[in-house]
Amino acid sequence: MSCTGCCADNKLKELEKIIEKYKDIRGALIPVLHEAQELYGYLPLSVQKKIAEGLNIPLSEVYGVVTFYTQFSLNPKGKYKISVCLGTACYVKGAGEIYDKISEILNIKSGECTPDGLFSLDACRCIGACGLAPVITINEDVHGRLTVDDVPGIIQKYIDKEKEAKDQEKLVEA
Amino acid sequence: MSEFVTLTIDGKEVKAPKGATVLEAAKSAGIHIPTLCFLKDINEIGACRMCIVDVGARSFQAACAYPVSEGLNVITNSPKIRETRRVTLELILSNHDRECLTCVRSQNCELQKLAKELNVKDIRYEGENQEFPIDDLSPSIVRDPNKCVLCRRCVSVCNEVQSVGAIGVVDRGFNSTVSSPFNFALNDTPCVNCGQCIVVCPVGALYEKSSVEKVWDALANEDLHVVVQTAPAVRAALGEEFGYPIGTRVTGKMVAALKRLGFAKVFDTDTAADLTIMEEGTELVERIKNNGKLPLITSCSPGWIKFCEHNYPDMLDNLSSCKSPQNMFGAVLKSYYAEKMGIDPSKIFVVSVMPCTAKKFEAGRPELASTGYPDVDEVITTRELAQMIKEAGIDFMNLPDEQFDDPMGEATGAGVIFGATGGVMEAALRSVPYLLTGKDDENIDIKVVRGVEDFKEAELEVNGIKIKAAVVHGLGNARKLLDKIRSGEAEYHFIEVMACPGGCVNGGGQPIQPASVRNETDLRTERAKAIYEEDEAMTIRRSHQNPRVLKMYEEYFEKPGSEKSHKLLHTHYVARENYPEN
């Protein structure tokens, strides 16, 4: 039996515990969604169904809330989570073009993840680094004062980093 | 006594009860404020900003949601208010698919009417437009989000009134739409096809899946013997499509129109309603006598049946195994009638005219084909029938009154009242004493089960056997009662459930009345009056006295609950998942 099976079972039990904890509290949906997203990394159909059943509310309501708040995600996040700030300052400094360039290179839109699971892309609101506008974050790294021409190099850096890590692994195995 | 406050609206002193909205106060003073999303008791959320007024606050307020207060000064009409409303409306229109000429709601569209009322001459905003695919996979309901104005009436009726929750508002800002979760087709959701979303939609974003062309084709096919049956609620509302006041009974003209459309025979579903009472009444008596599963719950309303299959799969054995009158009639037409008339059942094409969109789904259920052919071939709604009558150029108002055809046209008052909430129960209670003792109870008008109260109860004692009955209408009310039964908090022998509030007279296939009418008139009550009027006028008012039904048993089915009637007139149900796995 593969590991994914028992991991999935464990996660399901965790999710049930989360639902149980909030079950009879008014306004439980958002905290449950938060904790469920922490657990799964995103909120797929199966998780939302479970929450709807557990809290006894229609799935349409759960889905409505998930799609309303940008912090909830319907898709898994990549190993490297790219957030492009589209707040006012970044936007006037050309963040739109930066977003388009990343989207073009990775061939994904906001909220999506590359098929290899490496990158996900999100457009976000002001992250409070207006002095560095236009700014993006990749996981904890902040890249500021960007131009469109900087974008390919930055992405390549993470691809290289990943490749190095893989090569290292292979060496160790050998 | 409620407390009153005094306020000023457009310089006029107005008294209004505390807690009333500015919209209500203005209405009572004869001042009209335009609305779009507002639908009394169903959607009062101030979403569309059409009803904005100046209450002296920093910004204009929505009159439909703003409460009156002592000394409040309201201005409903100024150049700035008119301009603001018009701009808002232009913005709504700028993202609306304006194919008005070919729209199903052309000339019965609240948006169109408002654009005229607010004198919109030009839509100044051109920008990005949303384009959505049309969801037409359901056999009953089509959803066209390109016409949606996001008023949320459908969401409210689906969630709050019906407690179905198949649709909701998804996404945010410019991307907001009304949709099923994960964009599933309505067909893949717990939608019960009741169509209440259609009758509250102000525009053409929701409508029935039309069968008009298929019926025209059948009528033009000389190989087919095309017969039609009409449900009791149709006659109580069809007139509205031709300018009659709400609640006008047009039975005779409806029959005349159907004959002119070319149907070989025009039958009354009421006949099958009487048959249903014989079968279901017998089922009740047997369950009570033999300690069978109780409460017995009626199975006439296909929206309710699907709701039960999704939400109460543990209670499917409580449902009467009787097919609905529509499908009983279809099965009778393709068996008994076919034999009697010497017509090959494969050549009989049964059309139903129903006040209901869920009947379309019901007709397509694979198990409802006891003769080897579908019991019912096509279902059209009251609205679709009106469309066909207009298309054929029939002058409805000047038609003579005509009678249903023999040999299946005889019905009783009990069959007619199936169209209003409490009707099936009343019809059953008119016959149960006879089925138990062979004698009739004197009481024929059982008024406690009539009317539009959410929940009604009746008790009947026959030969020492006490029968406790309950009636609910609207699925939200049904859910409350079913939960109580599940938990053991309530106990009954017999329950009538109708999916639509008010029963079939207010079904999802009935003529659409705009909010301006619905806010003032209780359609459920007005249309039910026509039904009870017809019942009163009938000479026979008990199902077990219907001569045709008696003859059918004598010549064909032997007795209620016989093997033959079980084969042709009864069915079974399936537990349903709410959504697909992935």
Coordinates of C-alpha atoms in Angstrom, one line a residue, chain B residues 36-570:
Chain B
L36 CA -35.1 45.7 -9.3
C37 CA -33.7 43.1 -6.9
F38 CA -36.4 43.6 -4.3
L39 CA -38.9 40.8 -3.9
K40 CA -41.1 41.0 -0.8
D41 CA -40.4 38.4 1.9
I42 CA -37.8 36.7 -0.4
N43 CA -35.1 39.2 -1.3
E44 CA -34.8 42.5 0.6
I45 CA -31.1 43.1 0.6
G46 CA -30.6 46.4 -1.2
A47 CA -28.2 44.9 -3.8
C48 CA -29.1 46.6 -7.0
R49 CA -29.2 50.2 -5.8
M50 CA -32.2 51.1 -8.0
C51 CA -34.2 52.2 -5.1
I52 CA -31.7 54.7 -3.7
V53 CA -33.1 57.8 -1.9
D54 CA -31.7 60.8 -0.1
V55 CA -32.1 60.5 3.6
G56 CA -29.7 63.2 4.4
A57 CA -26.8 60.8 5.0
R58 CA -23.4 61.0 3.4
S59 CA -24.5 58.8 0.5
F60 CA -27.8 57.7 -1.0
Q61 CA -29.4 54.8 0.8
A62 CA -31.4 51.8 -0.5
A63 CA -35.1 52.4 0.3
C64 CA -35.9 48.7 0.4
A65 CA -33.5 48.1 3.3
Y66 CA -33.4 51.5 5.1
P67 CA -35.7 51.6 8.2
V68 CA -38.0 54.6 8.9
S69 CA -37.4 56.7 12.0
E70 CA -39.1 59.6 13.7
G71 CA -38.5 62.8 11.9
L72 CA -36.6 61.2 8.9
N73 CA -36.6 63.4 5.8
V74 CA -36.6 61.4 2.6
I75 CA -36.2 62.7 -0.9
T76 CA -37.0 60.1 -3.6
N77 CA -36.8 62.3 -6.7
S78 CA -34.2 64.9 -7.6
P79 CA -31.9 65.4 -10.6
K80 CA -29.0 63.8 -8.8
I81 CA -31.1 60.7 -7.7
R82 CA -32.5 60.2 -11.2
E83 CA -29.0 60.5 -12.7
T84 CA -27.5 58.1 -10.2
R85 CA -30.2 55.5 -10.8
R86 CA -29.8 55.8 -14.5
V87 CA -26.0 55.4 -14.3
T88 CA -26.4 52.3 -12.1
L89 CA -28.9 50.9 -14.6
E90 CA -26.7 51.7 -17.5
L91 CA -23.8 49.8 -15.8
I92 CA -26.0 46.8 -15.2
L93 CA -27.2 47.0 -18.9
S94 CA -23.6 47.3 -20.1
N95 CA -22.8 43.8 -18.9
H96 CA -26.2 42.3 -19.9
D97 CA -26.8 40.2 -23.1
R98 CA -29.3 42.6 -24.7
E99 CA -30.8 40.2 -27.3
C100 CA -34.2 41.4 -26.1
L101 CA -36.1 40.6 -29.3
T102 CA -35.4 36.9 -29.1
C103 CA -35.3 36.6 -25.3
V104 CA -37.8 34.3 -23.6
R105 CA -38.7 37.1 -21.3
S106 CA -39.3 39.7 -24.0
Q107 CA -42.1 42.0 -22.9
N108 CA -42.2 40.4 -19.5
C109 CA -38.8 41.6 -18.3
E110 CA -38.4 43.7 -15.3
L111 CA -35.1 45.1 -16.5
Q112 CA -36.6 46.1 -19.9
K113 CA -39.4 47.8 -18.1
L114 CA -37.1 49.6 -15.8
A115 CA -34.9 50.9 -18.6
K116 CA -38.0 52.4 -20.2
E117 CA -39.2 53.8 -16.9
L118 CA -35.9 55.4 -16.1
N119 CA -35.6 56.7 -19.7
V120 CA -32.3 55.1 -20.6
K121 CA -31.6 56.2 -24.1
D122 CA -28.0 55.3 -24.5
I123 CA -25.7 52.9 -22.7
R124 CA -22.6 55.0 -22.2
Y125 CA -20.4 52.3 -20.9
E126 CA -18.5 50.0 -23.2
G127 CA -15.9 47.7 -21.7
E128 CA -15.1 44.2 -20.9
N129 CA -18.1 41.9 -21.1
Q130 CA -18.3 38.5 -19.3
E131 CA -19.2 35.6 -21.5
F132 CA -20.4 32.4 -19.9
P133 CA -21.6 29.1 -21.4
I134 CA -25.3 28.4 -21.1
D135 CA -26.1 25.5 -18.8
D136 CA -28.8 23.5 -20.6
L137 CA -28.0 20.0 -19.4
S138 CA -30.9 19.8 -17.0
P139 CA -34.1 18.4 -18.5
S140 CA -36.0 21.1 -16.6
I141 CA -34.1 24.4 -16.2
V142 CA -31.8 26.4 -18.4
R143 CA -29.4 28.9 -16.9
D144 CA -28.0 31.8 -19.0
P145 CA -25.6 33.8 -16.8
N146 CA -25.1 36.3 -19.6
K147 CA -28.5 37.7 -18.8
C148 CA -28.1 37.6 -15.0
V149 CA -28.2 40.9 -13.2
L150 CA -27.0 39.5 -9.9
C151 CA -30.2 40.4 -8.0
R152 CA -29.9 37.2 -6.0
R153 CA -33.6 36.4 -5.9
C154 CA -32.9 32.9 -7.3
V155 CA -30.2 32.3 -4.7
S156 CA -32.5 33.5 -1.9
V157 CA -35.5 31.3 -3.0
C158 CA -33.3 28.3 -3.6
N159 CA -31.5 28.6 -0.2
E160 CA -33.9 30.3 2.2
V161 CA -37.4 29.2 0.9
Q162 CA -36.6 25.8 -0.5
S163 CA -33.4 25.0 1.5
V164 CA -32.1 23.3 -1.6
G165 CA -28.9 25.4 -1.9
A166 CA -28.0 24.3 -5.5
I167 CA -26.9 27.8 -6.5
G168 CA -25.1 30.6 -4.8
V169 CA -23.1 33.7 -5.6
V170 CA -19.5 32.8 -6.5
D171 CA -16.3 34.8 -7.0
R172 CA -16.0 38.5 -6.4
G173 CA -16.4 42.0 -7.9
F174 CA -16.6 42.0 -11.6
N175 CA -16.2 38.3 -11.7
S176 CA -19.2 37.6 -9.5
T177 CA -21.8 35.2 -10.9
V178 CA -24.6 33.1 -9.8
S179 CA -23.5 29.5 -10.2
S180 CA -23.5 26.0 -8.8
P181 CA -20.4 25.1 -6.7
F182 CA -17.4 24.2 -8.9
N183 CA -19.5 25.2 -11.9
F184 CA -21.3 21.9 -12.0
A185 CA -24.2 21.8 -14.4
L186 CA -27.5 22.1 -12.5
N187 CA -28.1 18.5 -13.5
D188 CA -25.2 17.4 -11.3
T189 CA -26.3 19.3 -8.2
P190 CA -29.0 18.7 -5.6
C191 CA -31.3 21.0 -7.7
V192 CA -34.8 19.5 -7.5
N193 CA -36.0 21.3 -10.7
C194 CA -38.8 23.1 -8.8
G195 CA -38.3 26.1 -11.0
Q196 CA -39.0 28.6 -8.2
C197 CA -35.8 30.4 -9.4
I198 CA -37.4 30.8 -12.8
V199 CA -40.6 32.5 -11.5
V200 CA -38.6 35.0 -9.4
C201 CA -36.0 35.8 -12.0
P202 CA -36.6 39.4 -13.2
V203 CA -34.9 38.7 -16.6
G204 CA -34.3 35.8 -18.9
A205 CA -31.4 34.3 -17.0
L206 CA -33.4 31.3 -15.9
Y207 CA -36.1 29.5 -18.0
E208 CA -37.6 26.1 -18.6
K209 CA -36.1 23.7 -21.1
S210 CA -38.6 24.1 -23.9
S211 CA -40.4 21.1 -25.4
V212 CA -42.6 23.2 -27.7
E213 CA -40.9 22.2 -30.9
K214 CA -41.1 18.5 -30.0
V215 CA -44.8 18.8 -29.3
W216 CA -45.3 20.6 -32.7
D217 CA -43.4 17.8 -34.4
A218 CA -45.5 15.1 -32.7
L219 CA -48.7 16.9 -33.7
A220 CA -47.6 17.1 -37.3
N221 CA -46.8 13.4 -37.4
E222 CA -49.7 11.5 -38.8
D223 CA -48.6 8.2 -37.5
L224 CA -49.0 9.3 -33.9
H225 CA -52.1 9.5 -31.8
V226 CA -51.2 12.6 -29.8
V227 CA -53.2 13.0 -26.5
V228 CA -52.8 15.7 -23.9
Q229 CA -53.5 15.8 -20.2
T230 CA -53.7 19.0 -18.1
A231 CA -52.9 19.3 -14.5
P232 CA -55.5 21.1 -12.2
A233 CA -53.3 24.1 -11.5
V234 CA -52.9 25.0 -15.2
R235 CA -56.5 26.1 -15.6
A236 CA -56.1 28.4 -12.6
A237 CA -53.3 30.4 -14.1
L238 CA -53.2 30.0 -17.9
G239 CA -55.6 33.0 -18.3
E240 CA -52.9 35.3 -16.9
E241 CA -51.0 34.8 -20.1
F242 CA -53.9 36.3 -22.0
G243 CA -54.7 39.2 -19.8
Y244 CA -57.2 37.7 -17.4
P245 CA -57.0 38.7 -13.8
I246 CA -55.1 36.4 -11.5
G247 CA -57.3 33.6 -10.2
T248 CA -59.5 33.4 -13.3
R249 CA -60.5 29.8 -14.1
V250 CA -60.3 29.2 -17.8
T251 CA -60.9 25.4 -17.9
G252 CA -63.3 25.5 -20.9
K253 CA -61.2 27.8 -23.0
M254 CA -58.1 25.8 -22.2
V255 CA -59.7 22.6 -23.4
A256 CA -61.0 24.4 -26.5
A257 CA -57.5 25.7 -27.3
L258 CA -55.9 22.3 -26.9
K259 CA -58.5 20.8 -29.4
R260 CA -57.6 23.5 -31.8
L261 CA -53.9 22.8 -31.5
G262 CA -54.7 19.4 -32.9
F263 CA -54.6 17.0 -30.0
A264 CA -56.6 13.9 -30.8
K265 CA -57.9 13.8 -27.2
V266 CA -57.9 16.3 -24.4
F267 CA -57.9 14.6 -21.0
D268 CA -57.8 15.9 -17.4
T269 CA -55.0 14.8 -15.1
D270 CA -57.7 15.1 -12.4
T271 CA -59.0 11.7 -13.4
A272 CA -55.6 10.2 -12.5
A273 CA -55.6 12.3 -9.3
D274 CA -58.7 10.4 -8.4
L275 CA -57.0 7.2 -9.3
T276 CA -54.1 8.2 -7.1
I277 CA -56.4 8.8 -4.1
M278 CA -57.8 5.2 -4.6
E279 CA -54.3 3.7 -4.7
E280 CA -52.7 6.0 -2.0
G281 CA -55.7 5.9 0.3
T282 CA -55.6 2.1 0.1
E283 CA -51.9 2.1 0.7
L284 CA -52.5 4.3 3.8
V285 CA -55.2 2.0 5.1
E286 CA -53.1 -1.1 4.6
R287 CA -50.0 0.5 6.3
I288 CA -52.1 1.5 9.3
K289 CA -53.8 -1.9 9.5
N290 CA -50.6 -4.0 9.1
N291 CA -48.2 -1.8 11.1
G292 CA -46.5 -0.7 7.9
K293 CA -44.0 2.1 7.6
L294 CA -45.5 5.4 8.8
P295 CA -45.9 8.2 8.3
L296 CA -46.9 7.7 4.7
I297 CA -45.8 10.7 2.6
T298 CA -47.4 11.8 -0.6
S299 CA -45.5 11.3 -3.9
C300 CA -47.3 13.6 -6.3
S301 CA -44.7 16.4 -6.3
P302 CA -41.5 15.5 -8.3
G303 CA -39.5 18.3 -6.8
W304 CA -40.3 16.9 -3.3
I305 CA -39.4 13.4 -4.4
K306 CA -35.9 14.4 -5.7
F307 CA -35.4 16.5 -2.5
C308 CA -36.2 13.4 -0.4
E309 CA -33.8 11.3 -2.5
H310 CA -31.0 13.7 -1.9
N311 CA -31.6 14.8 1.7
Y312 CA -33.6 12.0 3.4
P313 CA -32.5 8.8 1.7
D314 CA -33.3 7.0 5.0
M315 CA -36.9 7.9 4.6
L316 CA -37.6 6.7 1.0
D317 CA -39.7 3.9 2.4
N318 CA -42.1 6.5 3.9
L319 CA -42.9 7.8 0.4
S320 CA -46.0 6.4 -1.1
S321 CA -45.1 4.0 -3.9
C322 CA -47.8 5.6 -6.0
K323 CA -46.7 7.3 -9.2
S324 CA -47.7 10.9 -9.5
P325 CA -51.0 11.5 -11.3
Q326 CA -49.1 12.6 -14.4
N327 CA -47.4 9.3 -14.7
M328 CA -50.3 7.2 -13.6
F329 CA -52.3 8.8 -16.4
G330 CA -49.5 8.1 -18.9
A331 CA -49.4 4.5 -17.9
V332 CA -53.2 4.2 -18.1
L333 CA -53.2 5.8 -21.5
K334 CA -50.7 3.3 -22.9
S335 CA -52.3 0.3 -21.3
Y336 CA -56.1 0.4 -20.5
Y337 CA -56.9 3.2 -23.0
A338 CA -54.7 1.7 -25.8
E339 CA -56.5 -1.6 -25.4
K340 CA -60.0 -0.1 -25.2
M341 CA -59.5 2.0 -28.3
G342 CA -57.5 -0.6 -30.1
I343 CA -54.4 1.6 -30.6
D344 CA -50.9 0.3 -30.6
P345 CA -49.3 1.9 -27.5
S346 CA -46.1 2.7 -29.4
K347 CA -48.2 5.1 -31.5
I348 CA -49.7 6.9 -28.5
F349 CA -47.8 10.1 -27.7
V350 CA -48.7 11.6 -24.3
V351 CA -48.1 15.3 -23.7
S352 CA -48.6 16.7 -20.3
V353 CA -49.4 20.4 -19.6
M354 CA -48.0 21.0 -16.1
P355 CA -47.5 24.0 -13.8
C356 CA -44.2 22.5 -13.1
T357 CA -40.7 22.2 -14.4
A358 CA -39.8 19.2 -12.3
K359 CA -42.4 17.2 -14.2
K360 CA -40.0 17.3 -17.1
F361 CA -37.4 15.6 -15.1
E362 CA -40.0 13.1 -13.7
A363 CA -41.2 12.2 -17.2
G364 CA -37.6 11.3 -18.1
R365 CA -37.0 8.9 -15.1
P366 CA -36.1 5.6 -16.7
E367 CA -38.2 3.6 -14.2
L368 CA -41.4 5.4 -15.2
A369 CA -42.1 3.3 -18.3
S370 CA -44.2 0.4 -17.1
T371 CA -45.7 -0.4 -20.4
G372 CA -42.3 -0.6 -22.1
Y373 CA -42.8 2.9 -23.3
P374 CA -42.3 6.1 -21.4
D375 CA -45.5 6.9 -19.4
V376 CA -45.3 10.5 -20.6
D377 CA -43.5 11.6 -23.8
E378 CA -43.2 15.3 -23.4
V379 CA -44.1 17.8 -20.7
I380 CA -44.8 21.5 -21.4
T381 CA -45.4 24.1 -18.8
T382 CA -48.4 26.4 -18.5
R383 CA -46.1 29.1 -20.1
E384 CA -45.2 26.9 -23.0
L385 CA -48.8 26.1 -23.7
A386 CA -49.6 29.8 -23.8
Q387 CA -46.8 30.2 -26.2
M388 CA -48.2 27.5 -28.5
I389 CA -51.7 29.0 -28.4
K390 CA -50.2 32.4 -29.4
E391 CA -48.0 30.8 -32.1
A392 CA -51.0 29.0 -33.6
G393 CA -52.9 32.4 -33.7
I394 CA -55.8 31.2 -31.5
D395 CA -57.9 34.0 -30.2
F396 CA -58.0 32.6 -26.6
M397 CA -60.4 35.2 -25.2
N398 CA -63.0 34.5 -27.7
L399 CA -62.9 30.7 -27.5
P400 CA -66.1 28.9 -26.4
D401 CA -66.0 26.7 -23.3
E402 CA -65.5 23.1 -24.2
Q403 CA -65.5 19.8 -22.3
F404 CA -62.7 17.3 -21.7
D405 CA -63.0 14.2 -24.0
D406 CA -64.4 10.8 -23.2
P407 CA -63.5 8.2 -22.2
M408 CA -60.9 9.5 -19.8
G409 CA -62.2 13.0 -19.1
E410 CA -64.3 12.5 -16.0
A411 CA -62.9 13.9 -12.9
T412 CA -64.2 14.9 -9.4
G413 CA -63.7 18.0 -7.2
A414 CA -61.2 15.9 -5.2
G415 CA -59.0 15.6 -8.3
V416 CA -59.1 19.4 -9.0
I417 CA -57.9 20.4 -5.5
F418 CA -54.7 18.5 -6.0
G419 CA -53.5 21.8 -7.4
A420 CA -53.4 23.7 -4.1
T421 CA -51.5 22.9 -0.9
G422 CA -53.6 20.7 1.3
G423 CA -55.6 19.5 -1.7
V424 CA -54.2 16.0 -1.9
M425 CA -54.7 15.6 1.9
E426 CA -58.3 16.9 1.6
A427 CA -59.0 14.6 -1.3
A428 CA -57.6 11.6 0.6
L429 CA -59.6 12.5 3.7
R430 CA -62.7 12.6 1.7
S431 CA -62.2 9.0 0.6
V432 CA -60.3 7.3 3.5
P433 CA -63.5 6.8 5.6
Y434 CA -65.1 5.0 2.7
L435 CA -62.0 2.9 2.1
L436 CA -62.0 1.9 5.7
T437 CA -65.7 1.3 6.3
G438 CA -67.5 1.4 3.0
K439 CA -69.4 4.5 4.2
D440 CA -68.8 8.2 3.6
D441 CA -68.1 10.7 6.3
E442 CA -70.6 13.6 6.1
N443 CA -67.8 16.2 6.1
I444 CA -66.7 17.0 2.6
D445 CA -65.0 20.4 3.0
I446 CA -62.0 19.9 5.2
K447 CA -61.0 23.5 5.5
V448 CA -58.3 23.1 8.1
V449 CA -55.9 21.8 5.5
R450 CA -56.6 24.7 3.1
G451 CA -54.7 28.0 3.0
V452 CA -51.1 29.1 2.8
E453 CA -50.0 28.7 6.4
D454 CA -46.5 27.0 6.5
F455 CA -47.8 24.0 8.4
K456 CA -51.3 22.5 8.7
E457 CA -52.7 19.6 10.7
A458 CA -55.8 17.5 10.7
E459 CA -57.2 14.6 12.6
L460 CA -59.8 12.1 11.6
E461 CA -61.3 9.3 13.5
V462 CA -63.0 6.4 11.7
N463 CA -64.2 3.3 13.5
G464 CA -61.9 4.0 16.4
I465 CA -58.9 4.4 14.1
K466 CA -57.3 7.8 14.6
I467 CA -55.5 9.3 11.6
K468 CA -53.2 12.2 12.3
A469 CA -52.3 14.2 9.2
A470 CA -50.0 17.1 8.4
V471 CA -49.5 19.3 5.4
V472 CA -46.5 21.3 4.4
H473 CA -45.6 23.2 1.3
G474 CA -42.3 24.7 0.3
L475 CA -39.2 22.5 0.8
G476 CA -37.8 24.6 3.6
N477 CA -41.0 23.8 5.6
A478 CA -40.8 20.2 4.5
R479 CA -37.2 20.0 5.8
K480 CA -38.3 21.3 9.2
L481 CA -41.1 18.7 9.5
L482 CA -38.9 15.8 8.2
D483 CA -36.2 16.7 10.8
K484 CA -38.8 16.5 13.5
I485 CA -40.0 13.1 12.3
R486 CA -36.5 11.8 12.0
S487 CA -35.7 12.8 15.6
G488 CA -39.0 11.4 16.8
E489 CA -40.2 14.8 17.9
A490 CA -43.3 14.6 15.7
E491 CA -45.6 11.7 14.8
Y492 CA -48.1 11.4 12.0
H493 CA -49.8 8.8 9.9
F494 CA -50.1 10.7 6.7
I495 CA -48.2 13.8 5.4
E496 CA -48.7 15.8 2.2
V497 CA -45.6 17.6 0.9
M498 CA -45.6 19.9 -2.0
A499 CA -42.3 21.3 -3.2
C500 CA -43.6 24.7 -4.2
P501 CA -44.9 27.3 -1.7
G502 CA -48.7 27.2 -2.1
G503 CA -48.6 23.9 -4.0
C504 CA -48.8 23.5 -7.8
V505 CA -50.8 26.7 -8.4
N506 CA -47.5 28.5 -7.6
G507 CA -45.3 26.0 -9.5
G508 CA -42.2 26.8 -11.4
G509 CA -44.0 26.4 -14.8
Q510 CA -46.7 28.9 -14.1
P511 CA -47.0 32.3 -15.7
I512 CA -44.4 34.7 -14.4
Q513 CA -45.7 37.7 -12.5
P514 CA -43.3 40.6 -12.0
A515 CA -42.2 41.7 -8.5
S516 CA -44.6 44.7 -8.8
V517 CA -47.5 42.2 -8.8
R518 CA -46.0 39.6 -6.5
N519 CA -45.2 42.3 -3.8
E520 CA -48.9 43.2 -3.7
T521 CA -50.7 39.9 -4.5
D522 CA -50.4 36.5 -2.9
L523 CA -50.5 34.4 -6.1
R524 CA -50.9 31.2 -4.1
T525 CA -54.1 32.3 -2.5
E526 CA -55.6 33.9 -5.6
R527 CA -55.0 31.0 -7.9
A528 CA -56.1 28.5 -5.3
K529 CA -59.5 30.3 -5.2
A530 CA -60.1 29.2 -8.8
I531 CA -59.3 25.6 -7.9
Y532 CA -61.7 25.5 -4.9
E533 CA -64.4 27.3 -7.1
E534 CA -64.1 24.4 -9.6
D535 CA -64.3 21.9 -6.8
E536 CA -67.5 23.5 -5.5
A537 CA -69.1 23.4 -8.9
M538 CA -68.5 19.7 -9.4
T539 CA -71.4 17.3 -8.8
I540 CA -69.0 14.5 -7.7
R541 CA -66.5 15.6 -5.2
R542 CA -65.1 12.3 -3.9
S543 CA -62.5 10.3 -5.8
H544 CA -64.0 6.9 -5.1
Q545 CA -67.2 8.0 -6.8
N546 CA -65.5 8.9 -10.1
P547 CA -67.4 6.7 -12.5
R548 CA -64.4 6.4 -14.9
V549 CA -62.1 5.3 -12.1
L550 CA -64.6 2.7 -10.9
K551 CA -65.0 1.4 -14.5
M552 CA -61.2 1.2 -14.8
Y553 CA -61.0 -1.0 -11.8
E554 CA -63.9 -3.1 -13.0
E555 CA -62.6 -3.6 -16.5
Y556 CA -58.9 -3.6 -15.9
F557 CA -57.2 -3.0 -12.6
E558 CA -59.6 -5.2 -10.4
K559 CA -59.0 -3.3 -7.2
P560 CA -56.7 -0.7 -5.7
G561 CA -53.4 -2.2 -4.8
S562 CA -53.9 -5.2 -7.2
E563 CA -50.9 -6.8 -8.9
K564 CA -51.8 -5.0 -12.1
S565 CA -52.1 -1.6 -10.5
H566 CA -48.7 -2.2 -8.8
K567 CA -47.1 -3.0 -12.1
L568 CA -48.6 0.1 -13.8
L569 CA -49.4 2.7 -11.2
H570 CA -46.6 2.3 -8.6

